[in-house]
PDB file of C-alpha atoms in Angstrom:
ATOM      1  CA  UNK A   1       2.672 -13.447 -12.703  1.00  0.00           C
ATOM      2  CA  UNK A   2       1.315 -10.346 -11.481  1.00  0.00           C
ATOM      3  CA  UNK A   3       3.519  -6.604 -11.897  1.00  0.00           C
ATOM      4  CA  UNK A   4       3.226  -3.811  -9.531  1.00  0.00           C
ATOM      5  CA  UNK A   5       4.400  -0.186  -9.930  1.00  0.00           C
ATOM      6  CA  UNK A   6       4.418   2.027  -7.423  1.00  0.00           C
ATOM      7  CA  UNK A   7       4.624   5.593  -7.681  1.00  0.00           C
ATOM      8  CA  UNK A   8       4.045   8.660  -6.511  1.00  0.00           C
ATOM      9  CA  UNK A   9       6.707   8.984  -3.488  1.00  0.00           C
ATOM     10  CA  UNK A  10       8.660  12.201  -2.237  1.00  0.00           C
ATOM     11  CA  UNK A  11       9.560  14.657   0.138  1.00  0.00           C
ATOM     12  CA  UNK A  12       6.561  16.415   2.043  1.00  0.00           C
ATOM     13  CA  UNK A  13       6.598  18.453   5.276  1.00  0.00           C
ATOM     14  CA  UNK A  14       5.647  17.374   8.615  1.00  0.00           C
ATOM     15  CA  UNK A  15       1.838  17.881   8.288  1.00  0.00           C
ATOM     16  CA  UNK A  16       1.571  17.649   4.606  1.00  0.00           C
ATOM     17  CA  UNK A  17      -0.264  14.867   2.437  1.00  0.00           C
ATOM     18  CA  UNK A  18       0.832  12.678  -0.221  1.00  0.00           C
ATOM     19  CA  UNK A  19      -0.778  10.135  -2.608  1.00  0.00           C
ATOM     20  CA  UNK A  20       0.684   6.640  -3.372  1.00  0.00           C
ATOM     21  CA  UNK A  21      -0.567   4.915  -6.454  1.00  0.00           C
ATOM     22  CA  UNK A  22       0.380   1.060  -7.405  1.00  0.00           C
ATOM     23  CA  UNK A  23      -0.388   0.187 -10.606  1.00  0.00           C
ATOM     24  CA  UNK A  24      -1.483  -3.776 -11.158  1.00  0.00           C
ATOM     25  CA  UNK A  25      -1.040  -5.950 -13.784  1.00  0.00           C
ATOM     26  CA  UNK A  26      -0.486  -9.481 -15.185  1.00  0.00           C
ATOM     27  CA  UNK A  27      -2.389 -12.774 -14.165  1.00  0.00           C
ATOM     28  CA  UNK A  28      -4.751 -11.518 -11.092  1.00  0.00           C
ATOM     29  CA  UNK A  29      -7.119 -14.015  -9.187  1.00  0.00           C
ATOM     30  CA  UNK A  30     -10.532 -12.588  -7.970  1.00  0.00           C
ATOM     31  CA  UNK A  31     -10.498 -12.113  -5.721  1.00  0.00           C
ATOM     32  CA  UNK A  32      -7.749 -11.008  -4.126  1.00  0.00           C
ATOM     33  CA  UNK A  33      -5.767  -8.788  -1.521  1.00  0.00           C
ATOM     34  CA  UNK A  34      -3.941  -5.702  -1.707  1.00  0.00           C
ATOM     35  CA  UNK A  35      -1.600  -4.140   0.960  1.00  0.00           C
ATOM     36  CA  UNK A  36       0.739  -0.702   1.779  1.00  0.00           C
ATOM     37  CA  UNK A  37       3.881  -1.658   3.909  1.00  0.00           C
ATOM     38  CA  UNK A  38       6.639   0.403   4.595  1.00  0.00           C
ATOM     39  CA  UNK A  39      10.159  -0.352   5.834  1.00  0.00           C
ATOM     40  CA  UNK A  40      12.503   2.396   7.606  1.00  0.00           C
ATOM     41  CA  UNK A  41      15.972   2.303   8.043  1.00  0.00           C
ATOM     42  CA  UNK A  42      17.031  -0.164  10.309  1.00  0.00           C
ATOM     43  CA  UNK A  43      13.616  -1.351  10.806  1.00  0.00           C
ATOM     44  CA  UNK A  44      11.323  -4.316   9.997  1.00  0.00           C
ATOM     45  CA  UNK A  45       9.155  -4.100   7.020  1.00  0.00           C
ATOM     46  CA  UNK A  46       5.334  -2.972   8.757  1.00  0.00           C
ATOM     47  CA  UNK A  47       1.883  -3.229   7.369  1.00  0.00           C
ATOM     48  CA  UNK A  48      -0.259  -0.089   6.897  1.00  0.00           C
ATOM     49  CA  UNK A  49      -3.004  -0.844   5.173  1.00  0.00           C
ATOM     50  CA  UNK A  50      -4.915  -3.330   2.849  1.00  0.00           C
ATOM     51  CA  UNK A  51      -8.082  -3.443   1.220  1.00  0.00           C
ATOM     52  CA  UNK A  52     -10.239  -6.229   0.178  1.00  0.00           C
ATOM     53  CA  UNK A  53     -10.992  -5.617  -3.982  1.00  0.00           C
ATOM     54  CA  UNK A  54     -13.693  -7.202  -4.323  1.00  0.00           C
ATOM     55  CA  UNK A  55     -16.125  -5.158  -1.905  1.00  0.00           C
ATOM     56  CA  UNK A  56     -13.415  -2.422  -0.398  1.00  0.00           C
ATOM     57  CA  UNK A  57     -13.179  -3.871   3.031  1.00  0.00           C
ATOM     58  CA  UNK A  58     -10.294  -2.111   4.166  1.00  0.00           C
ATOM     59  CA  UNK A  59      -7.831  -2.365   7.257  1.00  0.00           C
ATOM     60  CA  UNK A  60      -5.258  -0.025   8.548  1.00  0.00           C
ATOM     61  CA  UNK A  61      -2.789  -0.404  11.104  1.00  0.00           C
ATOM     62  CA  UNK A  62      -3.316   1.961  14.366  1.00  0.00           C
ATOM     63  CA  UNK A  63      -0.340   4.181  13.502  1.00  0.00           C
ATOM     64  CA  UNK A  64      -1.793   5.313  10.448  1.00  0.00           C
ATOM     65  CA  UNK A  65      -5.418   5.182  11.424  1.00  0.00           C
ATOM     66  CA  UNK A  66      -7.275   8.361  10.877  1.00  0.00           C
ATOM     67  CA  UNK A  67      -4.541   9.491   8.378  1.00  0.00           C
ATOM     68  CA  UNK A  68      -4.297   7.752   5.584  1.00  0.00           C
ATOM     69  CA  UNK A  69      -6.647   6.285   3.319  1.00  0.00           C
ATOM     70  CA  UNK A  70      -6.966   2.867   1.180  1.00  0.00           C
ATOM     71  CA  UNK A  71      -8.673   2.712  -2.123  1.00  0.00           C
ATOM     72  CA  UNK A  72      -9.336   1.399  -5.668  1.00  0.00           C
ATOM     73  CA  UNK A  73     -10.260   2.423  -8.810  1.00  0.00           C
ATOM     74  CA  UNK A  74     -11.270  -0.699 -10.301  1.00  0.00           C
ATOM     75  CA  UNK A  75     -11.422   0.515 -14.304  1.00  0.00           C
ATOM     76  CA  UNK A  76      -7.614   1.089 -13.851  1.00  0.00           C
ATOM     77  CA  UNK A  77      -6.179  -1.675 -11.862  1.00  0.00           C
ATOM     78  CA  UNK A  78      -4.833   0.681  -9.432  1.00  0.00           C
ATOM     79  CA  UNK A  79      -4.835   1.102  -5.937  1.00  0.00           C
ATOM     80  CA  UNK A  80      -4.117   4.307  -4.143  1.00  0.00           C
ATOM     81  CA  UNK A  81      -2.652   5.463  -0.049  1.00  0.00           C
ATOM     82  CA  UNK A  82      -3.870   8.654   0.770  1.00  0.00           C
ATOM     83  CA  UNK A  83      -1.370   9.951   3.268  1.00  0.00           C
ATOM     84  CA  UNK A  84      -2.480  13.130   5.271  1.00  0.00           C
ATOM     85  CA  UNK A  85      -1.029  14.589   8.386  1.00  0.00           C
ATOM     86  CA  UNK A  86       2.612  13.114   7.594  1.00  0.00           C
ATOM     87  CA  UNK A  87       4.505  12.591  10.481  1.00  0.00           C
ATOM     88  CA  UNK A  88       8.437  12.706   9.630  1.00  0.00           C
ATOM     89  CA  UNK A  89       7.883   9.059  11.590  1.00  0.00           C
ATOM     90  CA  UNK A  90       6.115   7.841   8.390  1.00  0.00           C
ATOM     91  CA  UNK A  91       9.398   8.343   6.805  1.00  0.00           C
ATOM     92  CA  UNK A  92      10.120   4.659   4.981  1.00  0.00           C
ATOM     93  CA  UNK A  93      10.282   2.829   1.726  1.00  0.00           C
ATOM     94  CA  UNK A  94       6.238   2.206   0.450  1.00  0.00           C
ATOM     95  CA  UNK A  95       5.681  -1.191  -0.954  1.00  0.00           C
ATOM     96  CA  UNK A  96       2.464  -2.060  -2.755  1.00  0.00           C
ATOM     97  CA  UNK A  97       1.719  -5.881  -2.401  1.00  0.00           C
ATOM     98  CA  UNK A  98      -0.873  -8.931  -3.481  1.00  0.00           C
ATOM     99  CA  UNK A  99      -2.205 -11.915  -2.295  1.00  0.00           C
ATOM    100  CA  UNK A 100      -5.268 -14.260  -2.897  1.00  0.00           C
ATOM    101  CA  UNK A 101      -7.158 -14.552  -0.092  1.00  0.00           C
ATOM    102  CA  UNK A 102      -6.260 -17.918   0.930  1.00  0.00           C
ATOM    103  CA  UNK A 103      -3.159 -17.170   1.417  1.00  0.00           C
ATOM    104  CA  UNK A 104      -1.327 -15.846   4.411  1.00  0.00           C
ATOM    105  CA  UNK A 105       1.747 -14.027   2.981  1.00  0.00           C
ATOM    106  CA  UNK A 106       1.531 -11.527   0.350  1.00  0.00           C
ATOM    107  CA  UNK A 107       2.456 -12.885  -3.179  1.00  0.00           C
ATOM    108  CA  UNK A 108       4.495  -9.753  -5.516  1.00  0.00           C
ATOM    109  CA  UNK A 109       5.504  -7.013  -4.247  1.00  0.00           C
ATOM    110  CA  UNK A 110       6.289  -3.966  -6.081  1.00  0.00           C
ATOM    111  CA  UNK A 111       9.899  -2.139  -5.949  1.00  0.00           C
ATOM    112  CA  UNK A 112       8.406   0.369  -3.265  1.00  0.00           C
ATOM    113  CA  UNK A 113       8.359   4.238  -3.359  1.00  0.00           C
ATOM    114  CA  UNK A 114      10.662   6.491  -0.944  1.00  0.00           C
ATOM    115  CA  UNK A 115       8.520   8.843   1.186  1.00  0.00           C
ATOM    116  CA  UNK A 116      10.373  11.586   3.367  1.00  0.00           C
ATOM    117  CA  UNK A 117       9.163  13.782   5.671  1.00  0.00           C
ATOM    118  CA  UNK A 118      10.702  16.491   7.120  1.00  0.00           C
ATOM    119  CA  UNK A 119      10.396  17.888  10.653  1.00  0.00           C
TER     120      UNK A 119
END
C-alpha cells in the first residue's frame, strides 16, 4: 500500500502562486510515477503534470506549461507543484497520484487539496 497527503491548497489571487506538496509513503516500487490532476466542478478529472522519480523527467500538460513546476525532494518522499501565474481557471480539487511505470493508470491517489482563485 502506498499513502499520499496532499497539502498545501487555498485561496490565491488571479496572478498569485501557490505550492502543492504530497507527501509519500508506504510500500513504493522504484521506480515509479508521480502525477498532479485536478478536477473542477462539473468537470472531468485532468492531468497537469508528472514527473519521472527516478531521473526527474517531467511532463506537463499545455494549460499549465510555463506556470507551474514539478519536483522532488527525494530525502523526504515528497513531491511538490509549483503554481505561478494562477489563473481563477486553475480553480479545482489537486490530487497527488502513483503508478509504476508499467502501468497505465495511476495506482493511489491522495484525498486532493482545494485550490481557489479569485478573479
Amino acid at each position: 500500500q502506498v499513502q499520499l497527503v496532499e497539502s498545501g491548497g487555498g485561496l490565491v489571487q488571479a496572478g498569485g502562486s501557490l505550492r502543492l506538496s504530497c507527501a509519500v509513503s508506504g510500500r513504493t516500487f522504484s521506480p515509479h510515477v508521480m502525477g498532479w490532476f485536478r478536477q473542477a466542478p462539473g468537470k472531468e478529472r485532468e492531468f497537469v503534470a508528472a514527473i519521472r522519480w527516478s531521473d526527474g523527467t517531467t511532463y506537463y500538460a499545455d494549460s499549465v506549461k510555463g506556470r507551474f513546476t514539478i519536483s522532488r525532494d527525494n530525502a523526504k518522499n515528497t513531491v511538490y507543484l509549483q503554481m505561478n501565474s494562477l489563473k481563477p481557471e486553475d480553480t479545482a480539487v489537486y490530487y497527488c497520484a502513483y503508478k509504476r511505470p508499467v502501468v497505465s493508470n495511476y495506482e493511489y491517489w491522495g484525498q486532493g487539496t482545494q485550490v481557489t482563485v479569485s478573479s
